[in-house]
PDB file of C-alpha atoms in Angstrom:
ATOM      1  CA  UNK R 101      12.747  11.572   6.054  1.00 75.00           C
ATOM      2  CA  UNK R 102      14.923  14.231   7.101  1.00 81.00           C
ATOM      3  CA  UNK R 103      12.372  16.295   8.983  1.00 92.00           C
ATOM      4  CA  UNK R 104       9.794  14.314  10.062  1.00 95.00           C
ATOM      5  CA  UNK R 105      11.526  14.416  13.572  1.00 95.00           C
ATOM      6  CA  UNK R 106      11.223  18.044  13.260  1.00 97.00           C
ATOM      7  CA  UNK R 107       7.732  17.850  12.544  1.00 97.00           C
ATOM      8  CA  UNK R 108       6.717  14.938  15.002  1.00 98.00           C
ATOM      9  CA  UNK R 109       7.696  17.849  17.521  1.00 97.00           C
ATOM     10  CA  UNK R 110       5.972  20.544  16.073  1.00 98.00           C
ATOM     11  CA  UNK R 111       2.645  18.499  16.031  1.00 98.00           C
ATOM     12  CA  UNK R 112       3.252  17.760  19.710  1.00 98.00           C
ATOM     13  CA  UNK R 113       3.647  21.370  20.756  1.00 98.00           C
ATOM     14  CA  UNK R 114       0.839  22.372  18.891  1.00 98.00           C
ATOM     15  CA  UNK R 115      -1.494  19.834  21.108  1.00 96.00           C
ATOM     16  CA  UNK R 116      -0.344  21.585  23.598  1.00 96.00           C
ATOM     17  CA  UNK R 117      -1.655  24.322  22.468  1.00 98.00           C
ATOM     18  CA  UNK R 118      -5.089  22.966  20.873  1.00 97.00           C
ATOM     19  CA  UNK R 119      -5.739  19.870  23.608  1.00 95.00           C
ATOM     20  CA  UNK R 120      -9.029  19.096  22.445  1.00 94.00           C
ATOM     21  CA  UNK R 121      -7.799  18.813  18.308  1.00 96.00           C
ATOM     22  CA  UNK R 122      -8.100  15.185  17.391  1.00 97.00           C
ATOM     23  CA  UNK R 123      -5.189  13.699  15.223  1.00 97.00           C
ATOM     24  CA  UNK R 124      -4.523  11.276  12.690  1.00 97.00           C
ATOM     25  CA  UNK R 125      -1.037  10.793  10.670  1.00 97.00           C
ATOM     26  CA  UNK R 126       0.244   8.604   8.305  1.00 96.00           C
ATOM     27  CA  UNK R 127       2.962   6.801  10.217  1.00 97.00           C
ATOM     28  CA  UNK R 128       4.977   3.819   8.506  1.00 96.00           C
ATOM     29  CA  UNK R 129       4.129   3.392   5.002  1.00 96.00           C
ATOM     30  CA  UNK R 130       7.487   2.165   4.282  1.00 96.00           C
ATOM     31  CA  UNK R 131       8.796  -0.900   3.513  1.00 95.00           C
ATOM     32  CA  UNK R 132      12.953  -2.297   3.342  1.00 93.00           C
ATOM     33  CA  UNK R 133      14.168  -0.904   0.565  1.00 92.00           C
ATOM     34  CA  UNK R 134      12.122   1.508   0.059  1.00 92.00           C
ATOM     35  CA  UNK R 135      14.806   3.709   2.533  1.00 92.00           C
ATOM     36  CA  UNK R 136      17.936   3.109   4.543  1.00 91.00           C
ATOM     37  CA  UNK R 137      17.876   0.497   7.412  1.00 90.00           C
ATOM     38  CA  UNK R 138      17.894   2.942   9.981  1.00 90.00           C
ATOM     39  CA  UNK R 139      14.775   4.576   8.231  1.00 91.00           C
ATOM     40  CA  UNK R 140      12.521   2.185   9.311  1.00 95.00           C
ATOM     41  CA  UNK R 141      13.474   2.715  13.135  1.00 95.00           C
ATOM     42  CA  UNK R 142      10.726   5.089  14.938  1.00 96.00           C
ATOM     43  CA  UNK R 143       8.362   6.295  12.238  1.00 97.00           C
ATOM     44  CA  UNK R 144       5.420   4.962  14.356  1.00 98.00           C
ATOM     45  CA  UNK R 145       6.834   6.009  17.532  1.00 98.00           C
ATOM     46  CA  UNK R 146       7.699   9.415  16.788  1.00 98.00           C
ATOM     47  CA  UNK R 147       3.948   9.970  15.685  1.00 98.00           C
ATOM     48  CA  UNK R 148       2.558   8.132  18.959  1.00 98.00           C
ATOM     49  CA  UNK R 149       5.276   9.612  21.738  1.00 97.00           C
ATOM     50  CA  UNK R 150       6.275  12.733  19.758  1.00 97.00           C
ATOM     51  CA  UNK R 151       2.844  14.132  18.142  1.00 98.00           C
ATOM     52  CA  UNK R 152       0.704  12.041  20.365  1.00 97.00           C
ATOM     53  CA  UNK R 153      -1.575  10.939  17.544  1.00 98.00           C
ATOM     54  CA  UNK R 154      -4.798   9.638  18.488  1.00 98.00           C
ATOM     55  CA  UNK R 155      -4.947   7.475  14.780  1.00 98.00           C
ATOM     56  CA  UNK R 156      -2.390   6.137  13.049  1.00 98.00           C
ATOM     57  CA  UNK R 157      -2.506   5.792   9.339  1.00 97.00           C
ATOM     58  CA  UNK R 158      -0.588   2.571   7.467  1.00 97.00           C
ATOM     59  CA  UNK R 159       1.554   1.380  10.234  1.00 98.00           C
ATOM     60  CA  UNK R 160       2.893  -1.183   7.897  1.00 98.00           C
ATOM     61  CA  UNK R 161       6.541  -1.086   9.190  1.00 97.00           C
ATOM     62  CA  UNK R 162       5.569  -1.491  12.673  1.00 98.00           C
ATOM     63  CA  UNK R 163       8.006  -5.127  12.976  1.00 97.00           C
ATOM     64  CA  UNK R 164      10.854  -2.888  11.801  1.00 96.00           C
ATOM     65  CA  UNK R 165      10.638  -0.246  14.037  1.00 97.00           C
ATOM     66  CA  UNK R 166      13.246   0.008  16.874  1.00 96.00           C
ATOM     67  CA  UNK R 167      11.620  -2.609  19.876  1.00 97.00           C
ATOM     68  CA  UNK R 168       8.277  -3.186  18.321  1.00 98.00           C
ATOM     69  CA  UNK R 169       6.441  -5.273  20.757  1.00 98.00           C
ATOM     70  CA  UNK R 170       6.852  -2.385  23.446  1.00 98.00           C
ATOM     71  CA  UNK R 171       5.190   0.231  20.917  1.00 98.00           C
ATOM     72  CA  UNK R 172       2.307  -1.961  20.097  1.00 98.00           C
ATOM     73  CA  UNK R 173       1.527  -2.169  24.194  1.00 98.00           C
ATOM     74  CA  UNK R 174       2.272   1.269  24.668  1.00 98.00           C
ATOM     75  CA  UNK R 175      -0.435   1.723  21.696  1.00 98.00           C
ATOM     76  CA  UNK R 176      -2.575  -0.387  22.886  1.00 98.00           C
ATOM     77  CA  UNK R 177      -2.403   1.213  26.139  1.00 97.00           C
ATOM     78  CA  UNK R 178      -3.080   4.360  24.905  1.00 97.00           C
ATOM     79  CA  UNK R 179      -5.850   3.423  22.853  1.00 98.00           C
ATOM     80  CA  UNK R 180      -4.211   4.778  19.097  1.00 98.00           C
ATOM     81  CA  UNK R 181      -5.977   3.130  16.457  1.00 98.00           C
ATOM     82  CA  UNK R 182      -4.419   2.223  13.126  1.00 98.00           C
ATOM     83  CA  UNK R 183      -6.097   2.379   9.788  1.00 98.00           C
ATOM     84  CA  UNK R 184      -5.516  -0.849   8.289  1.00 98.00           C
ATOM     85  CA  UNK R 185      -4.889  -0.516   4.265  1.00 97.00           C
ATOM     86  CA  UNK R 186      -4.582  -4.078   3.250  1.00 97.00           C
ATOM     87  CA  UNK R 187      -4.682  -3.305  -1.054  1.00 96.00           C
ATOM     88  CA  UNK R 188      -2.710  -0.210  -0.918  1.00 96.00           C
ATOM     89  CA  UNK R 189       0.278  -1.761   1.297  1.00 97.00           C
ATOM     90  CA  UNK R 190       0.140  -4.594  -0.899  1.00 96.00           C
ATOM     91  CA  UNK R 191      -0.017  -2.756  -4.391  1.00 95.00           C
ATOM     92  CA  UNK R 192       3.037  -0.017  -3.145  1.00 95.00           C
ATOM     93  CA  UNK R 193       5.168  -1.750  -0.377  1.00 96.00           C
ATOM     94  CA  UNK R 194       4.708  -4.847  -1.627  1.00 96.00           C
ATOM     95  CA  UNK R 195       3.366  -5.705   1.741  1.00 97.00           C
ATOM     96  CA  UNK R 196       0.548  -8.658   2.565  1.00 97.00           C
ATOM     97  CA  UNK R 197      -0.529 -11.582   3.971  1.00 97.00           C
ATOM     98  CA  UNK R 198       1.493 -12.884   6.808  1.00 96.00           C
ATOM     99  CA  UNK R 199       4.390 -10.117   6.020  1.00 97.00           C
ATOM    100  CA  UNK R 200       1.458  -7.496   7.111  1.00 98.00           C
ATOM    101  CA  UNK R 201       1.383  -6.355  10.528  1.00 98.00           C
ATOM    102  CA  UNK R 202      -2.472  -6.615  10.781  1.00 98.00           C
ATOM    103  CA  UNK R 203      -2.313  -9.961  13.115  1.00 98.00           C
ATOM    104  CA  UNK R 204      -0.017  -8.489  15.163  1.00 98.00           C
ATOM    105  CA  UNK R 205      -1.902  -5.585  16.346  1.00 98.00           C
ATOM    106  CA  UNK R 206      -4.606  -7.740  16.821  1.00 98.00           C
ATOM    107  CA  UNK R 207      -2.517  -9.746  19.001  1.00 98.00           C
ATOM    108  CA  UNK R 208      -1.005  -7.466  21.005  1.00 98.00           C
ATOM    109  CA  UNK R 209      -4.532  -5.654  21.610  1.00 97.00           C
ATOM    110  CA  UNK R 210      -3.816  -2.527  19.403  1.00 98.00           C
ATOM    111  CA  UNK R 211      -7.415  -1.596  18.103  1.00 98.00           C
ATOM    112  CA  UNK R 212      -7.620  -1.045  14.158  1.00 98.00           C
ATOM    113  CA  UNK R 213     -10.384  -0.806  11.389  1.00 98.00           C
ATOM    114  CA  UNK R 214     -10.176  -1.351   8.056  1.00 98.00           C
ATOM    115  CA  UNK R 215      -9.187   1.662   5.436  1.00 96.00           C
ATOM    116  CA  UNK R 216      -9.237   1.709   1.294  1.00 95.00           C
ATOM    117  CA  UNK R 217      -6.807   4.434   1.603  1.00 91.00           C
ATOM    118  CA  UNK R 218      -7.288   6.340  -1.841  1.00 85.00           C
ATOM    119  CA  UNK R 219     -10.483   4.240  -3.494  1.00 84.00           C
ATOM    120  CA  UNK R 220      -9.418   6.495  -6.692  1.00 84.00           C
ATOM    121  CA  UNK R 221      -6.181   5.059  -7.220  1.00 84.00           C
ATOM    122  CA  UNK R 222      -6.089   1.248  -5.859  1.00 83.00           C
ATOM    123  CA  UNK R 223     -10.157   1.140  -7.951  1.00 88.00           C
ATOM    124  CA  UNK R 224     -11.611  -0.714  -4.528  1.00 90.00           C
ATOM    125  CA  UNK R 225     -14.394  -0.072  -1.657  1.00 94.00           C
ATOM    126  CA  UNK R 226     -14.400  -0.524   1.753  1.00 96.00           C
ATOM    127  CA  UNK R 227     -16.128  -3.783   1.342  1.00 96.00           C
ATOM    128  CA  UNK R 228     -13.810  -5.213  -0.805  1.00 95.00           C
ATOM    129  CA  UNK R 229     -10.439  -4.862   2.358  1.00 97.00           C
ATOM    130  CA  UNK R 230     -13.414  -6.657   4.057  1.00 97.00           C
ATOM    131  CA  UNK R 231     -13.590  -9.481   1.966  1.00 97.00           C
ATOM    132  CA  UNK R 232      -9.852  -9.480   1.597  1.00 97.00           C
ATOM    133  CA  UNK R 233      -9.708  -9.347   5.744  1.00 98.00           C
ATOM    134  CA  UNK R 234     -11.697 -12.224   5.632  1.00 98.00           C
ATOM    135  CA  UNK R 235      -9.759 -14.547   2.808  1.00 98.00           C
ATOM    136  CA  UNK R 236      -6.378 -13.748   4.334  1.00 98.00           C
ATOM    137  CA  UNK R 237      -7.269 -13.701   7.703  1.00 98.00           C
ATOM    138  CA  UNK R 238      -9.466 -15.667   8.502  1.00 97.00           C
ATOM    139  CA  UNK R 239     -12.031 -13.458  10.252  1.00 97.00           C
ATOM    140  CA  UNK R 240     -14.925 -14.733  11.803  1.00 97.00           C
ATOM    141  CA  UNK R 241     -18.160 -12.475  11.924  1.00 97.00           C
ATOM    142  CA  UNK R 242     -17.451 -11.630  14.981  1.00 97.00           C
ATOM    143  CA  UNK R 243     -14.296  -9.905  13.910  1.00 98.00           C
ATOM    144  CA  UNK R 244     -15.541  -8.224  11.451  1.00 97.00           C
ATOM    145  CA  UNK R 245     -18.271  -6.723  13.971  1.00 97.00           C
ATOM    146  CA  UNK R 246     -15.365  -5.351  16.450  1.00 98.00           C
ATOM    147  CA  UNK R 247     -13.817  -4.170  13.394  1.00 98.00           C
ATOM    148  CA  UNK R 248     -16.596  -2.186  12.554  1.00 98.00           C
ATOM    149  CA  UNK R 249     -17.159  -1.098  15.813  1.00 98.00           C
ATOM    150  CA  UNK R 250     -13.886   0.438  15.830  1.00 98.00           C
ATOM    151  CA  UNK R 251     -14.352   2.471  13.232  1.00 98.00           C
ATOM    152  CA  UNK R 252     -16.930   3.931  14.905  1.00 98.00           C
ATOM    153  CA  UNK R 253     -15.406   4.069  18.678  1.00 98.00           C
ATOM    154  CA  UNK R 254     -12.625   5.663  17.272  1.00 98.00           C
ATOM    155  CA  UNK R 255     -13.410   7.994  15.081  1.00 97.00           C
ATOM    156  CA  UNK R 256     -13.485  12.028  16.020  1.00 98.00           C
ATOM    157  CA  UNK R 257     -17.271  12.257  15.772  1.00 98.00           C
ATOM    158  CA  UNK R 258     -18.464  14.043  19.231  1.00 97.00           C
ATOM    159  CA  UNK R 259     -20.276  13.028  22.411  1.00 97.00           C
ATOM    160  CA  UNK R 260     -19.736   9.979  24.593  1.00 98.00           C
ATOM    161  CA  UNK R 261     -19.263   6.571  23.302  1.00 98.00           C
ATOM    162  CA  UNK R 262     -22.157   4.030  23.717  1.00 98.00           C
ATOM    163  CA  UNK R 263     -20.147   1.842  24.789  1.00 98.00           C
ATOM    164  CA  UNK R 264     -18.723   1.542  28.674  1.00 96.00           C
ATOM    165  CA  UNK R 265     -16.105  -0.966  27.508  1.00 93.00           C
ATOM    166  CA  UNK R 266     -13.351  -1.669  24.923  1.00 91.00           C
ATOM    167  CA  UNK R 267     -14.623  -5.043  24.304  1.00 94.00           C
ATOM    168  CA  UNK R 268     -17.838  -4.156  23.065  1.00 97.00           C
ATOM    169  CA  UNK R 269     -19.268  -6.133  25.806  1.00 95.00           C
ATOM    170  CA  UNK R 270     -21.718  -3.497  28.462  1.00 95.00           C
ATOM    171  CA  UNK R 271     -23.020  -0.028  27.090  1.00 97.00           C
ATOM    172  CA  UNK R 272     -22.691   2.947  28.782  1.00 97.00           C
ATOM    173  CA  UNK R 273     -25.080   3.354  31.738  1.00 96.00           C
ATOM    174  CA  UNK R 274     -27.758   5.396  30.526  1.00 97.00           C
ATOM    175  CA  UNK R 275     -28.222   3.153  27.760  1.00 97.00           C
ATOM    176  CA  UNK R 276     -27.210  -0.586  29.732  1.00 94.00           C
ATOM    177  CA  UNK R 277     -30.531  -1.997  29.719  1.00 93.00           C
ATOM    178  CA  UNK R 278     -31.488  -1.448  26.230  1.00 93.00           C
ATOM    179  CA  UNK R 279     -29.360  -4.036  24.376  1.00 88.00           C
ATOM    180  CA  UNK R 280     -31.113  -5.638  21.917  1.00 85.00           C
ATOM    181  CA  UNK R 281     -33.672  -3.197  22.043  1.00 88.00           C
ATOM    182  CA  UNK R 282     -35.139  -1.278  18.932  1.00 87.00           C
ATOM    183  CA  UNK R 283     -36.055   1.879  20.457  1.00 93.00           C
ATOM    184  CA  UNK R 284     -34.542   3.669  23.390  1.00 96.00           C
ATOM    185  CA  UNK R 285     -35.564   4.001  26.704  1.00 96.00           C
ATOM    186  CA  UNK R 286     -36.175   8.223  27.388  1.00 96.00           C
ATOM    187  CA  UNK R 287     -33.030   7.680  29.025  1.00 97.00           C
ATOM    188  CA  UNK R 288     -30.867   6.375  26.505  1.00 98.00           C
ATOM    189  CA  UNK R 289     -32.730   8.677  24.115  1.00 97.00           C
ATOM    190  CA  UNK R 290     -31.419  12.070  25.714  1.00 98.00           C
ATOM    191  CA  UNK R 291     -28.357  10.515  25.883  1.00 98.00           C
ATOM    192  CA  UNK R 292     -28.209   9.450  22.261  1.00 98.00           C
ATOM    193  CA  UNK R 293     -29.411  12.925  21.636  1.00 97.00           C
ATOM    194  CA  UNK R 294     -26.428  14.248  23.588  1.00 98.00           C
ATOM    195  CA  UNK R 295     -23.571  12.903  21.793  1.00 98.00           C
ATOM    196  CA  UNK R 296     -23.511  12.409  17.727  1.00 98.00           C
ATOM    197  CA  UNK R 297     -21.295   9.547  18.089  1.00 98.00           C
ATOM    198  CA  UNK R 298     -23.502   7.472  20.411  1.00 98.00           C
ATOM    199  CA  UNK R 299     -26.260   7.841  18.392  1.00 98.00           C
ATOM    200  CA  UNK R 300     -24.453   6.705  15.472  1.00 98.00           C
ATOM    201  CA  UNK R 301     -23.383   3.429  17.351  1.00 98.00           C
ATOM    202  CA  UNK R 302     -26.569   3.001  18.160  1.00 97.00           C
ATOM    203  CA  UNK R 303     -27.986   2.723  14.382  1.00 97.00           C
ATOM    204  CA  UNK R 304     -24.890   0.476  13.457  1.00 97.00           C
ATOM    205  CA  UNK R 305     -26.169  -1.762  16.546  1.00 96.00           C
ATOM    206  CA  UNK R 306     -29.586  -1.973  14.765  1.00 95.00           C
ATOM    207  CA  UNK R 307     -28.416  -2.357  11.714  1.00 95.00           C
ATOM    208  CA  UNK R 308     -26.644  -5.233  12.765  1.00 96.00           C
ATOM    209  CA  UNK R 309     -29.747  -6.512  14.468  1.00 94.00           C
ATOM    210  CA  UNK R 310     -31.234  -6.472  11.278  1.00 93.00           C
ATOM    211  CA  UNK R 311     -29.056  -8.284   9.666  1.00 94.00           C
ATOM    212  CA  UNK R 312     -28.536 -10.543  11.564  1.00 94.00           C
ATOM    213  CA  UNK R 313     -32.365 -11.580  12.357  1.00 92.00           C
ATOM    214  CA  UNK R 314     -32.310 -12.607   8.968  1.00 90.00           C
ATOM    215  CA  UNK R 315     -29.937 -15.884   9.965  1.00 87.00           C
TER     216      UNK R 315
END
């Protein structure tokens, strides 16, 4: 607590330094109580202004923080994803359901995916924050698709994304008319074969093809 200003700057001059090093901290896994009022105030924002994180791990004070609905714009402006860790905020904070931020990110357009944080200690899987996404919140398939998506859109694997939009809704141009398809077109292919990331979207998009041809 007493440094993390400190070190919210350090990270930030070190981008500086290394532009093209990804980051993700653990921002906000607090809850009242658990520290001072005034604890609670920037945690989030200091990672996201200060160190210019790219992820955002926890997030689960977020409604405490010091003028909330302006950092979850500015984050979803910026595009900083936060790991969602629906068991482990429950089991330590003492965080869940409608207390959790997780519909508010969602509201204000923040993106997130779903995390198991340490699967040693809180004895869960990813699919099991899935199916507790789903009985808290609600989530329709097609949630759970973005939410996937995310995962991979965000993540620090390298190359172009597939995708030309945040929605989900066009792929990128060398790829746009093979939705749907099974194999790529040569051009998507040397494009798929250009960035690792692309071509892992592109298996989760058959995959989900799959899937869902058996419906």
């Amino acid at each position: 607590m007493t440094d993390y200003a400190d070190h919210m700057r350090i990270v930030g001059y070190l981008r500086t330094l290394y532009p093209k090093v990804r980051v993700s901290l653990h921002a906000g896994e607090l809850a009242p109580g658990l520290v001072p009022p005034e604890g609670l105030c920037c945690h989030i924002r200091l990672a996201v202004e200060q160190a210019k994180a790219d992820r955002i791990g926890h997030g689960a004070d977020v409604m405490y923080e010091d003028r909330p609905y302006e950092l979850m714009k500015d984050m979803a402006a910026k595009r900083v994803l936060v790991e969602i860790n629906l068991t482990s905020n429950d089991v330590i904070l003492g965080i869940k359901g409608k207390h959790h931020p997780f519909s508010f990110y969602r509201k204000f357009g923040v993106p997130v995916a779903l995390s198991t944080d340490d699967e040693g200690i809180s004895r869960i899987d990813l699919t099991h924050e899935y199916v507790r996404a789903v009985e808290t919140y609600g989530l329709s398939y097609a949630d759970l698709k973005h939410l996937v998506r995310n995962s991979l859109e965000y993540s620090f694997l390298p190359g172009a994304s597939l995708w030309a939009s945040s929605d989900y809704a066009r792929l990128a141009s060398a790829c746009e008319s093979d939705a749907g398809a099974e194999k790529p077109s040569s051009t998507c292919d040397a494009f798929l074969k250009g960035s690792e990331k692309a071509a892992q979207q592109w298996e989760l998009e058959k995959r989900f093809g799959v899937f869902e041809a058996g419906f």
